[in-house]
Amino acid sequence: RYYLISSILMIVLTAIAFYFILRLMISRRIYADARIAFTSNMTHEIKTPIATVALALESISKYNLINEPVKMERYLQMSKQELQRLSHLIEKILNLSQEGEEIKLSPVFYDVQAGLSDVIRSMELPLQDAGAACELVVSPEPCFIEGDAVHLTTVFFNLIENAIKYTINPLKLLITCSSDGEWITISFKDNGPGIPKAFQDKVFERFFRVPQPGNTLTVKGSGLGLNYVFGVIQSHKGTITLESEGGKGSTFTIKLPAASNEF
Ligand code: ADP
C-alpha cells in the first residue's frame, strides 16, 4: 500500500514537473519566434525613415528645389514626419529596458485637448495620404491632467498611427475627449478591421501582433506600441480598454485622473 501511494505521488510529481518544463519550452519558443519577427520588423522600421529622409534631401539638392518652394515644403514636411516617427520608435525601444519598472514621468499641468490637437496637426500628412477623415470632438469642460507631455504625445501618436496602418478602407477616425471633473476620458474610434475578441487582451502584451490573413504580416510593426501605451497610462494611474468586433473597427478608451486645481 505504501508502495502504491508513493508510486502515485511520483507519477503526479513527474506530470507536474513535465507540465512546467513544457510550458517553459513553449513560452521560450514563442518568445524566440517573436524576437526574430521583432528584429526583422525593426530593421525595416528603422531603415525606411532613414532612406526616405536621405532620398528627400538628395532630391532637394539634385533638382535644385530651393526654387520650387511648394515641392520643397512637401519634401521637408515628409522628412520631418519620418524623423518624428523614428524618434517615437526609439522612445519605445528605449522603454524596453524598463521592463517591470514603472515608466519614469516628468509631470506637468497638461492640457489633453491641446495635446491631441497638436498630435493630429503633426500627423496631417500621413492622415491625408491615407485619405483619412479625422475628427476631434472635445467637451466644453477643460481636460487637464498631471501628465508627462512627451510620453502622452507618443501614446496619442501610436494610437493614431495604428488606426492609419491597419485600416485599408478610407479611414474614419473619431477622437473624443471629455471630463466629468474626476476622470478625463479620451477615445480613438476607427473603422478598421477590428481585433477579434480572442486577441483583445493580448494586443497589450509586448511583441504580440494579431495574425494577419495568410499568416503573412504585411503591415510592418514591432508589437511594442500598445505595450508602451499600456505602460504609460498605467504610470499615470489610468486605464486603457479596447472595444472591438472583428471587421467592425476598434475603439481604444483611455481614462486618466483629472488634475486637482492645486497642482
Ligand atoms: P505594431 O503595430 O507595431 O504591430 P502594436 O503594439 O501597436 O504593435 O499593436 C499590436 C497589434 O494590435 C498590431 O500588430 C495589430 O495586429 C493590432 N492593432 C493595433 N491597433 C489596431 C487597430 N487600430 N486596428 C486593428 N488592429 C490593431
PDB file of C-alpha atoms and ligand atoms in Angstrom:
ATOM      1  CA  ARG A   1       0.000   0.000   0.000  1.00  0.00           C
ATOM      2  CA  TYR A   2       2.832   2.319   0.906  1.00  0.00           C
ATOM      3  CA  TYR A   3       4.451   1.392  -2.418  1.00  0.00           C
ATOM      4  CA  LEU A   4       1.243   2.254  -4.337  1.00  0.00           C
ATOM      5  CA  ILE A   5       0.865   5.669  -2.669  1.00  0.00           C
ATOM      6  CA  SER A   6       4.485   6.601  -3.287  1.00  0.00           C
ATOM      7  CA  SER A   7       4.214   5.463  -6.946  1.00  0.00           C
ATOM      8  CA  ILE A   8       1.102   7.598  -7.474  1.00  0.00           C
ATOM      9  CA  LEU A   9       2.859  10.519  -5.806  1.00  0.00           C
ATOM     10  CA  MET A  10       5.879  10.044  -8.066  1.00  0.00           C
ATOM     11  CA  ILE A  11       3.673   9.956 -11.184  1.00  0.00           C
ATOM     12  CA  VAL A  12       1.804  13.117 -10.102  1.00  0.00           C
ATOM     13  CA  LEU A  13       5.053  14.953  -9.333  1.00  0.00           C
ATOM     14  CA  THR A  14       6.602  13.869 -12.639  1.00  0.00           C
ATOM     15  CA  ALA A  15       3.462  15.016 -14.505  1.00  0.00           C
ATOM     16  CA  ILE A  16       3.583  18.413 -12.761  1.00  0.00           C
ATOM     17  CA  ALA A  17       7.304  18.831 -13.498  1.00  0.00           C
ATOM     18  CA  PHE A  18       6.718  17.780 -17.113  1.00  0.00           C
ATOM     19  CA  TYR A  19       3.867  20.292 -17.439  1.00  0.00           C
ATOM     20  CA  PHE A  20       6.015  23.184 -16.179  1.00  0.00           C
ATOM     21  CA  ILE A  21       9.006  22.231 -18.340  1.00  0.00           C
ATOM     22  CA  LEU A  22       6.723  22.006 -21.396  1.00  0.00           C
ATOM     23  CA  ARG A  23       5.181  25.382 -20.594  1.00  0.00           C
ATOM     24  CA  LEU A  24       8.594  26.950 -20.215  1.00  0.00           C
ATOM     25  CA  MET A  25       9.756  25.419 -23.507  1.00  0.00           C
ATOM     26  CA  ILE A  26       6.651  26.637 -25.352  1.00  0.00           C
ATOM     27  CA  SER A  27       6.882  30.155 -23.910  1.00  0.00           C
ATOM     28  CA  ARG A  28      10.624  30.320 -24.729  1.00  0.00           C
ATOM     29  CA  ARG A  29       9.856  29.150 -28.268  1.00  0.00           C
ATOM     30  CA  ILE A  30       7.070  31.717 -28.694  1.00  0.00           C
ATOM     31  CA  TYR A  31       9.334  34.393 -27.257  1.00  0.00           C
ATOM     32  CA  ALA A  32      12.194  33.377 -29.576  1.00  0.00           C
ATOM     33  CA  ASP A  33       9.858  33.476 -32.614  1.00  0.00           C
ATOM     34  CA  ALA A  34       8.549  36.870 -31.512  1.00  0.00           C
ATOM     35  CA  ARG A  35      12.110  38.159 -31.124  1.00  0.00           C
ATOM     36  CA  ILE A  36      13.084  37.023 -34.627  1.00  0.00           C
ATOM     37  CA  ALA A  37       9.981  38.705 -36.079  1.00  0.00           C
ATOM     38  CA  PHE A  38      10.750  41.788 -33.991  1.00  0.00           C
ATOM     39  CA  THR A  39      14.324  42.080 -35.297  1.00  0.00           C
ATOM     40  CA  SER A  40      13.297  41.738 -38.913  1.00  0.00           C
ATOM     41  CA  ASN A  41      10.461  44.240 -38.481  1.00  0.00           C
ATOM     42  CA  MET A  42      12.753  46.671 -36.683  1.00  0.00           C
ATOM     43  CA  THR A  43      15.277  46.563 -39.499  1.00  0.00           C
ATOM     44  CA  HIS A  44      12.518  47.672 -41.839  1.00  0.00           C
ATOM     45  CA  GLU A  45      11.026  50.217 -39.416  1.00  0.00           C
ATOM     46  CA  ILE A  46      14.357  51.930 -38.800  1.00  0.00           C
ATOM     47  CA  LYS A  47      15.710  51.762 -42.330  1.00  0.00           C
ATOM     48  CA  THR A  48      12.579  53.160 -44.010  1.00  0.00           C
ATOM     49  CA  PRO A  49      12.537  56.607 -42.361  1.00  0.00           C
ATOM     50  CA  ILE A  50      16.306  56.993 -42.822  1.00  0.00           C
ATOM     51  CA  ALA A  51      16.056  56.061 -46.500  1.00  0.00           C
ATOM     52  CA  THR A  52      13.076  58.401 -47.014  1.00  0.00           C
ATOM     53  CA  VAL A  53      14.866  61.381 -45.472  1.00  0.00           C
ATOM     54  CA  ALA A  54      18.055  60.632 -47.418  1.00  0.00           C
ATOM     55  CA  LEU A  55      16.050  60.483 -50.651  1.00  0.00           C
ATOM     56  CA  ALA A  56      14.215  63.728 -49.856  1.00  0.00           C
ATOM     57  CA  LEU A  57      17.489  65.573 -49.181  1.00  0.00           C
ATOM     58  CA  GLU A  58      19.040  64.151 -52.320  1.00  0.00           C
ATOM     59  CA  SER A  59      16.055  65.242 -54.426  1.00  0.00           C
ATOM     60  CA  ILE A  60      16.178  68.762 -52.960  1.00  0.00           C
ATOM     61  CA  SER A  61      19.808  69.196 -53.973  1.00  0.00           C
ATOM     62  CA  LYS A  62      19.666  67.254 -57.261  1.00  0.00           C
ATOM     63  CA  TYR A  63      16.599  69.064 -58.663  1.00  0.00           C
ATOM     64  CA  ASN A  64      17.512  72.364 -57.022  1.00  0.00           C
ATOM     65  CA  LEU A  65      14.133  72.530 -55.306  1.00  0.00           C
ATOM     66  CA  ILE A  66      15.070  75.728 -53.484  1.00  0.00           C
ATOM     67  CA  ASN A  67      13.486  77.429 -56.481  1.00  0.00           C
ATOM     68  CA  GLU A  68      10.302  75.381 -56.122  1.00  0.00           C
ATOM     69  CA  PRO A  69       9.001  76.232 -52.653  1.00  0.00           C
ATOM     70  CA  VAL A  70       5.844  74.070 -52.862  1.00  0.00           C
ATOM     71  CA  LYS A  71       7.744  70.891 -53.699  1.00  0.00           C
ATOM     72  CA  MET A  72      10.497  71.777 -51.290  1.00  0.00           C
ATOM     73  CA  GLU A  73       7.975  72.257 -48.459  1.00  0.00           C
ATOM     74  CA  ARG A  74       6.460  68.849 -49.220  1.00  0.00           C
ATOM     75  CA  TYR A  75       9.851  67.128 -49.030  1.00  0.00           C
ATOM     76  CA  LEU A  76      10.733  68.937 -45.806  1.00  0.00           C
ATOM     77  CA  GLN A  77       7.386  68.039 -44.232  1.00  0.00           C
ATOM     78  CA  MET A  78       7.861  64.416 -45.257  1.00  0.00           C
ATOM     79  CA  SER A  79      11.347  64.367 -43.698  1.00  0.00           C
ATOM     80  CA  LYS A  80      10.036  65.937 -40.506  1.00  0.00           C
ATOM     81  CA  GLN A  81       7.282  63.297 -40.241  1.00  0.00           C
ATOM     82  CA  GLU A  82       9.690  60.444 -40.806  1.00  0.00           C
ATOM     83  CA  LEU A  83      12.175  61.748 -38.246  1.00  0.00           C
ATOM     84  CA  GLN A  84       9.359  62.173 -35.765  1.00  0.00           C
ATOM     85  CA  ARG A  85       8.260  58.576 -36.402  1.00  0.00           C
ATOM     86  CA  LEU A  86      11.825  57.402 -35.884  1.00  0.00           C
ATOM     87  CA  SER A  87      12.105  59.330 -32.657  1.00  0.00           C
ATOM     88  CA  HIS A  88       8.839  57.798 -31.346  1.00  0.00           C
ATOM     89  CA  LEU A  89      10.134  54.357 -32.285  1.00  0.00           C
ATOM     90  CA  ILE A  90      13.417  54.926 -30.459  1.00  0.00           C
ATOM     91  CA  GLU A  91      11.439  56.115 -27.433  1.00  0.00           C
ATOM     92  CA  LYS A  92       9.533  52.807 -27.472  1.00  0.00           C
ATOM     93  CA  ILE A  93      12.702  50.736 -27.859  1.00  0.00           C
ATOM     94  CA  LEU A  94      14.424  52.584 -25.036  1.00  0.00           C
ATOM     95  CA  ASN A  95      11.463  51.828 -22.843  1.00  0.00           C
ATOM     96  CA  LEU A  96      12.020  48.117 -23.491  1.00  0.00           C
ATOM     97  CA  SER A  97      14.856  48.190 -20.997  1.00  0.00           C
ATOM     98  CA  GLN A  98      12.458  49.289 -18.295  1.00  0.00           C
ATOM     99  CA  GLU A  99      10.522  46.033 -18.129  1.00  0.00           C
ATOM    100  CA  GLY A 100       8.842  45.605 -14.787  1.00  0.00           C
ATOM    101  CA  GLU A 101       9.749  49.139 -13.778  1.00  0.00           C
ATOM    102  CA  GLU A 102       7.259  51.966 -13.856  1.00  0.00           C
ATOM    103  CA  ILE A 103       7.929  54.404 -16.685  1.00  0.00           C
ATOM    104  CA  LYS A 104       9.556  57.499 -15.204  1.00  0.00           C
ATOM    105  CA  LEU A 105       7.385  60.562 -15.631  1.00  0.00           C
ATOM    106  CA  SER A 106       8.099  64.261 -15.602  1.00  0.00           C
ATOM    107  CA  PRO A 107       4.581  65.500 -14.849  1.00  0.00           C
ATOM    108  CA  VAL A 108       3.333  68.920 -15.846  1.00  0.00           C
ATOM    109  CA  PHE A 109      -0.116  70.532 -15.856  1.00  0.00           C
ATOM    110  CA  TYR A 110      -1.124  69.057 -19.207  1.00  0.00           C
ATOM    111  CA  ASP A 111      -3.990  70.160 -21.430  1.00  0.00           C
ATOM    112  CA  VAL A 112      -5.170  66.932 -23.099  1.00  0.00           C
ATOM    113  CA  GLN A 113      -7.350  68.691 -25.684  1.00  0.00           C
ATOM    114  CA  ALA A 114      -4.459  70.887 -26.831  1.00  0.00           C
ATOM    115  CA  GLY A 115      -2.107  67.853 -26.800  1.00  0.00           C
ATOM    116  CA  LEU A 116      -4.482  65.898 -29.051  1.00  0.00           C
ATOM    117  CA  SER A 117      -4.849  68.851 -31.482  1.00  0.00           C
ATOM    118  CA  ASP A 118      -1.058  69.194 -31.708  1.00  0.00           C
ATOM    119  CA  VAL A 119      -0.534  65.498 -32.456  1.00  0.00           C
ATOM    120  CA  ILE A 120      -3.295  65.474 -35.072  1.00  0.00           C
ATOM    121  CA  ARG A 121      -1.782  68.562 -36.709  1.00  0.00           C
ATOM    122  CA  SER A 122       1.661  66.937 -36.765  1.00  0.00           C
ATOM    123  CA  MET A 123       0.147  63.886 -38.483  1.00  0.00           C
ATOM    124  CA  GLU A 124      -1.665  65.860 -41.178  1.00  0.00           C
ATOM    125  CA  LEU A 125       0.404  64.384 -43.997  1.00  0.00           C
ATOM    126  CA  PRO A 126       0.071  60.663 -43.182  1.00  0.00           C
ATOM    127  CA  LEU A 127      -3.636  61.226 -42.492  1.00  0.00           C
ATOM    128  CA  GLN A 128      -4.013  62.962 -45.848  1.00  0.00           C
ATOM    129  CA  ASP A 129      -2.052  60.220 -47.628  1.00  0.00           C
ATOM    130  CA  ALA A 130      -4.397  57.622 -46.116  1.00  0.00           C
ATOM    131  CA  GLY A 131      -7.388  59.641 -47.399  1.00  0.00           C
ATOM    132  CA  ALA A 132      -8.472  59.793 -43.765  1.00  0.00           C
ATOM    133  CA  ALA A 133     -11.256  61.808 -42.235  1.00  0.00           C
ATOM    134  CA  CYS A 134     -10.077  62.559 -38.732  1.00  0.00           C
ATOM    135  CA  GLU A 135     -12.405  64.376 -36.374  1.00  0.00           C
ATOM    136  CA  LEU A 136     -11.604  65.639 -32.883  1.00  0.00           C
ATOM    137  CA  VAL A 137     -14.611  66.269 -30.655  1.00  0.00           C
ATOM    138  CA  VAL A 138     -13.885  67.870 -27.303  1.00  0.00           C
ATOM    139  CA  SER A 139     -16.207  68.683 -24.443  1.00  0.00           C
ATOM    140  CA  PRO A 140     -16.696  72.294 -23.304  1.00  0.00           C
ATOM    141  CA  GLU A 141     -15.213  71.346 -19.896  1.00  0.00           C
ATOM    142  CA  PRO A 142     -11.426  71.685 -19.827  1.00  0.00           C
ATOM    143  CA  CYS A 143      -9.425  68.430 -19.693  1.00  0.00           C
ATOM    144  CA  PHE A 144      -6.299  68.918 -17.599  1.00  0.00           C
ATOM    145  CA  ILE A 145      -4.226  66.156 -16.059  1.00  0.00           C
ATOM    146  CA  GLU A 146      -0.921  65.876 -14.240  1.00  0.00           C
ATOM    147  CA  GLY A 147       0.959  64.149 -17.002  1.00  0.00           C
ATOM    148  CA  ASP A 148       4.172  63.670 -18.890  1.00  0.00           C
ATOM    149  CA  ALA A 149       3.825  65.601 -22.158  1.00  0.00           C
ATOM    150  CA  VAL A 150       6.406  63.562 -24.109  1.00  0.00           C
ATOM    151  CA  HIS A 151       5.001  60.150 -23.162  1.00  0.00           C
ATOM    152  CA  LEU A 152       1.377  61.212 -23.648  1.00  0.00           C
ATOM    153  CA  THR A 153       2.149  62.699 -27.055  1.00  0.00           C
ATOM    154  CA  THR A 154       3.766  59.391 -28.037  1.00  0.00           C
ATOM    155  CA  VAL A 155       0.715  57.486 -26.785  1.00  0.00           C
ATOM    156  CA  PHE A 156      -1.666  59.591 -28.944  1.00  0.00           C
ATOM    157  CA  PHE A 157       0.714  59.284 -31.880  1.00  0.00           C
ATOM    158  CA  ASN A 158       0.816  55.465 -31.533  1.00  0.00           C
ATOM    159  CA  LEU A 159      -2.947  55.083 -31.437  1.00  0.00           C
ATOM    160  CA  ILE A 160      -3.477  57.323 -34.470  1.00  0.00           C
ATOM    161  CA  GLU A 161      -0.612  55.653 -36.341  1.00  0.00           C
ATOM    162  CA  ASN A 162      -2.144  52.212 -35.702  1.00  0.00           C
ATOM    163  CA  ALA A 163      -5.534  53.385 -36.981  1.00  0.00           C
ATOM    164  CA  ILE A 164      -3.831  54.609 -40.183  1.00  0.00           C
ATOM    165  CA  LYS A 165      -1.691  51.468 -40.545  1.00  0.00           C
ATOM    166  CA  TYR A 166      -4.375  48.849 -40.050  1.00  0.00           C
ATOM    167  CA  THR A 167      -7.324  50.472 -41.863  1.00  0.00           C
ATOM    168  CA  ILE A 168      -7.471  49.554 -45.527  1.00  0.00           C
ATOM    169  CA  ASN A 169     -10.718  51.342 -46.454  1.00  0.00           C
ATOM    170  CA  PRO A 170     -10.574  55.134 -46.251  1.00  0.00           C
ATOM    171  CA  LEU A 171     -10.021  55.738 -42.570  1.00  0.00           C
ATOM    172  CA  LYS A 172     -12.665  57.434 -40.465  1.00  0.00           C
ATOM    173  CA  LEU A 173     -11.126  58.294 -37.142  1.00  0.00           C
ATOM    174  CA  LEU A 174     -13.147  59.879 -34.369  1.00  0.00           C
ATOM    175  CA  ILE A 175     -11.181  61.147 -31.388  1.00  0.00           C
ATOM    176  CA  THR A 176     -13.074  62.434 -28.377  1.00  0.00           C
ATOM    177  CA  CYS A 177     -12.026  63.988 -25.100  1.00  0.00           C
ATOM    178  CA  SER A 178     -14.284  64.790 -22.162  1.00  0.00           C
ATOM    179  CA  SER A 179     -14.200  65.278 -18.407  1.00  0.00           C
ATOM    180  CA  ASP A 180     -16.599  64.522 -15.564  1.00  0.00           C
ATOM    181  CA  GLY A 181     -14.469  66.540 -13.149  1.00  0.00           C
ATOM    182  CA  GLU A 182     -12.843  63.415 -11.720  1.00  0.00           C
ATOM    183  CA  TRP A 183     -11.769  61.495 -14.810  1.00  0.00           C
ATOM    184  CA  ILE A 184     -10.666  62.557 -18.282  1.00  0.00           C
ATOM    185  CA  THR A 185     -11.889  60.166 -20.977  1.00  0.00           C
ATOM    186  CA  ILE A 186     -10.138  60.036 -24.342  1.00  0.00           C
ATOM    187  CA  SER A 187     -11.277  57.681 -27.083  1.00  0.00           C
ATOM    188  CA  PHE A 188      -9.969  56.726 -30.523  1.00  0.00           C
ATOM    189  CA  LYS A 189     -12.583  55.060 -32.739  1.00  0.00           C
ATOM    190  CA  ASP A 190     -11.643  53.759 -36.183  1.00  0.00           C
ATOM    191  CA  ASN A 191     -13.438  51.869 -38.951  1.00  0.00           C
ATOM    192  CA  GLY A 192     -10.572  49.410 -39.493  1.00  0.00           C
ATOM    193  CA  PRO A 193     -10.519  45.609 -39.456  1.00  0.00           C
ATOM    194  CA  GLY A 194     -11.163  45.376 -35.707  1.00  0.00           C
ATOM    195  CA  ILE A 195      -9.467  42.986 -33.326  1.00  0.00           C
ATOM    196  CA  PRO A 196     -11.061  39.585 -32.642  1.00  0.00           C
ATOM    197  CA  LYS A 197     -12.153  39.018 -29.011  1.00  0.00           C
ATOM    198  CA  ALA A 198      -9.561  36.275 -28.510  1.00  0.00           C
ATOM    199  CA  PHE A 199      -6.713  38.749 -29.054  1.00  0.00           C
ATOM    200  CA  GLN A 200      -8.084  41.799 -27.264  1.00  0.00           C
ATOM    201  CA  ASP A 201      -6.084  41.364 -24.048  1.00  0.00           C
ATOM    202  CA  LYS A 202      -3.056  40.030 -25.861  1.00  0.00           C
ATOM    203  CA  VAL A 203      -2.549  43.156 -28.015  1.00  0.00           C
ATOM    204  CA  PHE A 204      -1.253  44.955 -24.916  1.00  0.00           C
ATOM    205  CA  GLU A 205       1.455  42.316 -24.443  1.00  0.00           C
ATOM    206  CA  ARG A 206       4.962  43.036 -25.610  1.00  0.00           C
ATOM    207  CA  PHE A 207       5.764  41.778 -29.156  1.00  0.00           C
ATOM    208  CA  PHE A 208       2.219  40.492 -29.751  1.00  0.00           C
ATOM    209  CA  ARG A 209       0.774  41.124 -33.201  1.00  0.00           C
ATOM    210  CA  VAL A 210      -2.623  39.860 -34.407  1.00  0.00           C
ATOM    211  CA  PRO A 211      -2.065  37.195 -37.081  1.00  0.00           C
ATOM    212  CA  GLN A 212      -2.929  38.679 -40.477  1.00  0.00           C
ATOM    213  CA  PRO A 213      -4.700  36.760 -43.269  1.00  0.00           C
ATOM    214  CA  GLY A 214      -2.499  34.112 -44.842  1.00  0.00           C
ATOM    215  CA  ASN A 215      -0.207  34.429 -41.815  1.00  0.00           C
ATOM    216  CA  THR A 216       1.939  36.968 -43.627  1.00  0.00           C
ATOM    217  CA  LEU A 217       2.398  40.095 -41.564  1.00  0.00           C
ATOM    218  CA  THR A 218       2.032  42.513 -44.463  1.00  0.00           C
ATOM    219  CA  VAL A 219       1.645  45.549 -42.220  1.00  0.00           C
ATOM    220  CA  LYS A 220       5.005  46.064 -40.585  1.00  0.00           C
ATOM    221  CA  GLY A 221       5.310  46.732 -36.901  1.00  0.00           C
ATOM    222  CA  SER A 222       7.099  45.791 -33.706  1.00  0.00           C
ATOM    223  CA  GLY A 223       4.330  44.668 -31.375  1.00  0.00           C
ATOM    224  CA  LEU A 224       5.660  47.205 -28.888  1.00  0.00           C
ATOM    225  CA  GLY A 225       3.352  50.176 -29.385  1.00  0.00           C
ATOM    226  CA  LEU A 226       0.333  49.107 -27.360  1.00  0.00           C
ATOM    227  CA  ASN A 227       2.521  47.623 -24.629  1.00  0.00           C
ATOM    228  CA  TYR A 228       4.201  51.017 -24.308  1.00  0.00           C
ATOM    229  CA  VAL A 229       0.818  52.794 -24.393  1.00  0.00           C
ATOM    230  CA  PHE A 230      -0.433  50.496 -21.622  1.00  0.00           C
ATOM    231  CA  GLY A 231       2.683  51.185 -19.521  1.00  0.00           C
ATOM    232  CA  VAL A 232       2.413  54.955 -19.900  1.00  0.00           C
ATOM    233  CA  ILE A 233      -1.284  55.002 -18.989  1.00  0.00           C
ATOM    234  CA  GLN A 234      -0.683  52.710 -16.022  1.00  0.00           C
ATOM    235  CA  SER A 235       2.112  55.006 -14.788  1.00  0.00           C
ATOM    236  CA  HIS A 236      -0.405  57.860 -14.909  1.00  0.00           C
ATOM    237  CA  LYS A 237      -2.762  55.774 -12.687  1.00  0.00           C
ATOM    238  CA  GLY A 238      -5.172  55.478 -15.589  1.00  0.00           C
ATOM    239  CA  THR A 239      -6.729  52.665 -17.612  1.00  0.00           C
ATOM    240  CA  ILE A 240      -6.949  51.763 -21.278  1.00  0.00           C
ATOM    241  CA  THR A 241      -9.627  49.481 -22.677  1.00  0.00           C
ATOM    242  CA  LEU A 242     -10.396  48.148 -26.113  1.00  0.00           C
ATOM    243  CA  GLU A 243     -13.806  47.552 -27.625  1.00  0.00           C
ATOM    244  CA  SER A 244     -13.850  45.839 -30.969  1.00  0.00           C
ATOM    245  CA  GLU A 245     -15.602  43.286 -33.083  1.00  0.00           C
ATOM    246  CA  GLY A 246     -13.718  41.622 -35.890  1.00  0.00           C
ATOM    247  CA  GLY A 247     -14.487  43.573 -39.091  1.00  0.00           C
ATOM    248  CA  LYS A 248     -16.208  46.443 -37.300  1.00  0.00           C
ATOM    249  CA  GLY A 249     -13.447  48.787 -36.224  1.00  0.00           C
ATOM    250  CA  SER A 250     -11.744  49.335 -32.889  1.00  0.00           C
ATOM    251  CA  THR A 251     -12.222  51.829 -30.078  1.00  0.00           C
ATOM    252  CA  PHE A 252      -9.430  52.424 -27.585  1.00  0.00           C
ATOM    253  CA  THR A 253     -10.590  54.315 -24.493  1.00  0.00           C
ATOM    254  CA  ILE A 254      -8.206  55.910 -22.037  1.00  0.00           C
ATOM    255  CA  LYS A 255      -9.246  57.189 -18.613  1.00  0.00           C
ATOM    256  CA  LEU A 256      -6.880  59.422 -16.662  1.00  0.00           C
ATOM    257  CA  PRO A 257      -7.406  61.133 -13.307  1.00  0.00           C
ATOM    258  CA  ALA A 258      -8.224  64.822 -13.769  1.00  0.00           C
ATOM    259  CA  ALA A 259      -5.684  67.257 -12.310  1.00  0.00           C
ATOM    260  CA  SER A 260      -6.526  68.748  -8.973  1.00  0.00           C
ATOM    261  CA  ASN A 261      -6.790  72.530  -9.109  1.00  0.00           C
ATOM    262  CA  GLU A 262      -3.937  72.933  -6.645  1.00  0.00           C
ATOM    263  CA  PHE A 263      -1.387  71.340  -8.978  1.00  0.00           C
TER     264      PHE A 263
HETATM  265  P1  ADP B   1       2.544  47.052 -34.060  1.00  0.00           P
HETATM  266  O1  ADP B   1       1.527  47.947 -34.673  1.00  0.00           O
HETATM  267  O2  ADP B   1       3.924  47.609 -34.119  1.00  0.00           O
HETATM  268  O3  ADP B   1       2.441  45.648 -34.546  1.00  0.00           O
HETATM  269  P2  ADP B   1       1.148  47.467 -31.511  1.00  0.00           P
HETATM  270  O4  ADP B   1       1.551  47.016 -30.149  1.00  0.00           O
HETATM  271  O5  ADP B   1       0.915  48.914 -31.712  1.00  0.00           O
HETATM  272  O6  ADP B   1       2.252  46.906 -32.474  1.00  0.00           O
HETATM  273  O7  ADP B   1      -0.189  46.702 -31.873  1.00  0.00           O
HETATM  274  C1  ADP B   1      -0.280  45.299 -31.608  1.00  0.00           C
HETATM  275  C2  ADP B   1      -1.205  44.667 -32.608  1.00  0.00           C
HETATM  276  O8  ADP B   1      -2.544  45.082 -32.375  1.00  0.00           O
HETATM  277  C3  ADP B   1      -0.921  45.055 -34.053  1.00  0.00           C
HETATM  278  O9  ADP B   1       0.081  44.242 -34.628  1.00  0.00           O
HETATM  279  C4  ADP B   1      -2.278  44.852 -34.713  1.00  0.00           C
HETATM  280  O10 ADP B   1      -2.428  43.489 -35.039  1.00  0.00           O
HETATM  281  C5  ADP B   1      -3.267  45.180 -33.598  1.00  0.00           C
HETATM  282  N1  ADP B   1      -3.791  46.559 -33.703  1.00  0.00           N
HETATM  283  C6  ADP B   1      -3.371  47.636 -33.039  1.00  0.00           C
HETATM  284  N2  ADP B   1      -4.119  48.719 -33.335  1.00  0.00           N
HETATM  285  C7  ADP B   1      -5.047  48.320 -34.213  1.00  0.00           C
HETATM  286  C8  ADP B   1      -6.145  48.967 -34.892  1.00  0.00           C
HETATM  287  N3  ADP B   1      -6.436  50.264 -34.711  1.00  0.00           N
HETATM  288  N4  ADP B   1      -6.914  48.195 -35.717  1.00  0.00           N
HETATM  289  C9  ADP B   1      -6.663  46.881 -35.886  1.00  0.00           C
HETATM  290  N5  ADP B   1      -5.646  46.212 -35.277  1.00  0.00           N
HETATM  291  C10 ADP B   1      -4.857  46.913 -34.444  1.00  0.00           C
END
